[in-house]
């Protein structure tokens, strides 16, 4: 289906033949992310945790878009991992398994880890030094904004489930970032 759509764009002169692989990759990523987020929202509706999961999704994907982190080898593996993680998060949030003070401490530690490491350079992305520096800078900025939002929510006495949704997004992001570095999914960028 994607190939036919890309070929149609080429035939109509909307994109060039040389851009075919880039557009296939971007369109595939877009469709996979749209499908995954749709299923995540559906599951959140079933568990009646839609607002907290939307907050998690926005926080997590905003940070992950600049930071990167560990990736599974296939969409199927990633999808199953994502949905499994979401269900665990919903249960943690809904039943308040982790006391707020513990999730606050863990998210503060996670924010420091992200601030120190910045971002990963996955071999598939292969950033040059300027792109990598840019992503590290914005990942650090995003984690500061998200952690500040947590502190703001605490100050406003917002419900724990919403605070923990953002906290868990930072914690999960840090775990995936550390996994990328420790499991060989980070390609060193050399600065001259």
XYZ file of C-alpha atoms in Angstrom:
192
model
C 0.000 0.000 0.000
C 2.773 2.438 0.935
C 4.733 1.537 -2.213
C 1.698 2.239 -4.402
C 1.112 5.587 -2.725
C 4.775 6.617 -3.087
C 4.789 5.508 -6.745
C 1.664 7.605 -7.341
C 3.421 10.638 -5.844
C 6.435 10.014 -8.097
C 4.241 9.540 -11.201
C 2.464 12.830 -10.495
C 5.769 14.651 -10.013
C 5.049 15.499 -6.381
C 8.273 13.849 -5.174
C 11.459 12.846 -6.988
C 12.537 9.265 -7.594
C 15.624 9.792 -5.403
C 13.446 10.673 -2.407
C 11.449 7.447 -2.565
C 13.151 5.672 0.367
C 12.945 8.719 2.625
C 9.214 9.106 1.990
C 8.601 5.366 2.471
C 10.395 5.472 5.804
C 8.626 8.625 7.019
C 5.186 7.408 5.903
C 5.747 4.005 7.511
C 6.796 5.681 10.792
C 3.771 7.981 10.666
C 1.328 5.112 10.083
C 2.916 2.937 12.771
C 2.842 5.782 15.315
C -0.759 6.686 14.413
C -1.864 3.055 14.776
C -0.013 2.617 18.072
C -1.335 5.836 19.608
C -4.885 4.994 18.474
C -4.702 1.606 20.196
C -3.180 3.241 23.294
C -6.091 5.694 23.465
C -8.582 2.845 22.978
C -7.005 0.888 25.846
C -7.017 4.011 28.032
C -10.749 4.383 27.341
C -11.341 0.789 28.426
C -9.462 1.398 31.699
C -10.978 4.884 32.099
C -7.565 6.515 32.249
C -7.713 8.575 29.061
C -6.526 11.941 30.379
C -3.574 10.461 32.264
C -2.538 8.335 29.271
C -2.847 11.274 26.872
C -0.599 13.228 29.249
C 1.840 10.314 29.276
C 1.771 9.992 25.471
C 2.390 13.709 24.914
C 5.194 13.845 27.502
C 6.834 10.615 26.411
C 6.755 11.127 22.651
C 7.803 14.778 22.939
C 10.888 13.775 24.918
C 11.595 10.642 22.891
C 11.436 12.563 19.595
C 14.652 14.395 20.556
C 16.247 11.974 22.972
C 15.856 8.650 21.183
C 16.636 5.556 23.192
C 16.393 1.798 22.914
C 14.460 0.437 19.931
C 13.226 -3.082 19.258
C 14.003 -4.637 15.877
C 10.479 -4.762 14.454
C 7.240 -2.827 14.563
C 5.493 -5.908 15.947
C 7.957 -6.163 18.841
C 7.764 -2.435 19.493
C 3.966 -2.456 19.364
C 3.633 -5.371 21.798
C 6.207 -3.769 24.114
C 4.436 -0.413 23.973
C 0.993 -1.844 24.692
C 2.359 -4.038 27.491
C 4.122 -1.044 29.012
C 0.957 1.040 28.718
C -1.128 -1.547 30.565
C 1.467 -1.727 33.358
C 1.510 2.090 33.551
C -2.283 2.273 33.658
C -2.348 -0.193 36.537
C 0.445 1.671 38.363
C -1.369 4.981 37.939
C -4.938 3.794 38.500
C -4.186 1.813 41.654
C -1.448 4.169 42.901
C 0.952 1.297 43.421
C 3.965 3.583 43.788
C 3.670 6.337 46.412
C 3.946 9.832 44.920
C 7.104 10.663 46.867
C 8.859 7.605 45.385
C 7.818 8.441 41.814
C 8.930 12.043 42.426
C 12.387 10.881 43.531
C 12.666 8.399 40.645
C 11.598 11.011 38.092
C 14.130 13.492 39.521
C 16.883 10.871 39.158
C 15.646 10.071 35.638
C 15.658 13.766 34.716
C 19.275 14.059 35.889
C 20.229 10.993 33.815
C 18.586 12.499 30.735
C 20.240 15.837 31.439
C 23.668 14.169 31.653
C 23.344 11.824 28.654
C 21.185 14.138 26.548
C 20.315 11.855 23.659
C 21.338 8.679 21.894
C 22.542 8.442 18.331
C 20.908 5.271 17.060
C 22.854 3.714 14.152
C 19.737 3.996 11.952
C 19.650 7.752 12.558
C 23.412 8.290 12.203
C 23.376 11.945 13.252
C 26.314 14.163 12.424
C 27.823 16.158 15.297
C 25.575 19.192 14.745
C 22.358 17.132 14.612
C 23.418 15.180 17.685
C 24.308 18.349 19.600
C 20.926 19.851 18.606
C 19.003 16.776 19.823
C 20.932 16.660 23.108
C 20.244 20.345 23.701
C 16.508 20.022 23.044
C 16.150 16.763 24.982
C 17.653 18.559 27.970
C 15.340 21.525 27.465
C 12.285 19.252 27.182
C 13.146 17.337 30.361
C 13.530 20.656 32.210
C 10.106 21.782 30.946
C 8.470 18.456 31.846
C 10.026 18.306 35.308
C 9.024 21.933 35.892
C 5.473 20.966 34.892
C 5.556 18.213 37.519
C 6.619 20.716 40.182
C 3.917 23.119 38.982
C 1.274 20.358 39.185
C 2.431 19.469 42.695
C 2.193 23.144 43.688
C -1.347 23.316 42.315
C -2.249 20.087 44.136
C -3.212 18.384 40.857
C -4.370 14.767 41.186
C -1.563 12.236 41.660
C -2.592 10.266 38.587
C -1.765 13.184 36.294
C 1.492 13.971 38.067
C 2.580 10.350 37.881
C 1.678 10.132 34.188
C 4.317 12.765 33.421
C 6.747 11.311 35.967
C 6.492 7.851 34.424
C 7.134 9.299 30.961
C 10.427 10.763 32.216
C 11.342 7.561 34.062
C 10.611 5.348 31.043
C 12.498 7.723 28.742
C 15.572 7.565 30.988
C 15.409 3.764 31.172
C 15.230 3.506 27.368
C 18.083 6.007 26.986
C 20.332 4.047 29.359
C 19.389 0.816 27.564
C 20.433 2.350 24.226
C 23.836 3.261 25.657
C 24.400 -0.082 27.410
C 23.021 -2.382 24.701
C 24.998 -1.045 21.765
C 22.300 1.114 20.206
C 24.274 4.328 20.558
C 26.730 5.299 17.858
C 29.514 7.550 19.128
C 29.686 10.986 17.536
C 33.183 12.362 17.187
C 33.760 16.071 17.576
C 36.738 17.582 15.782
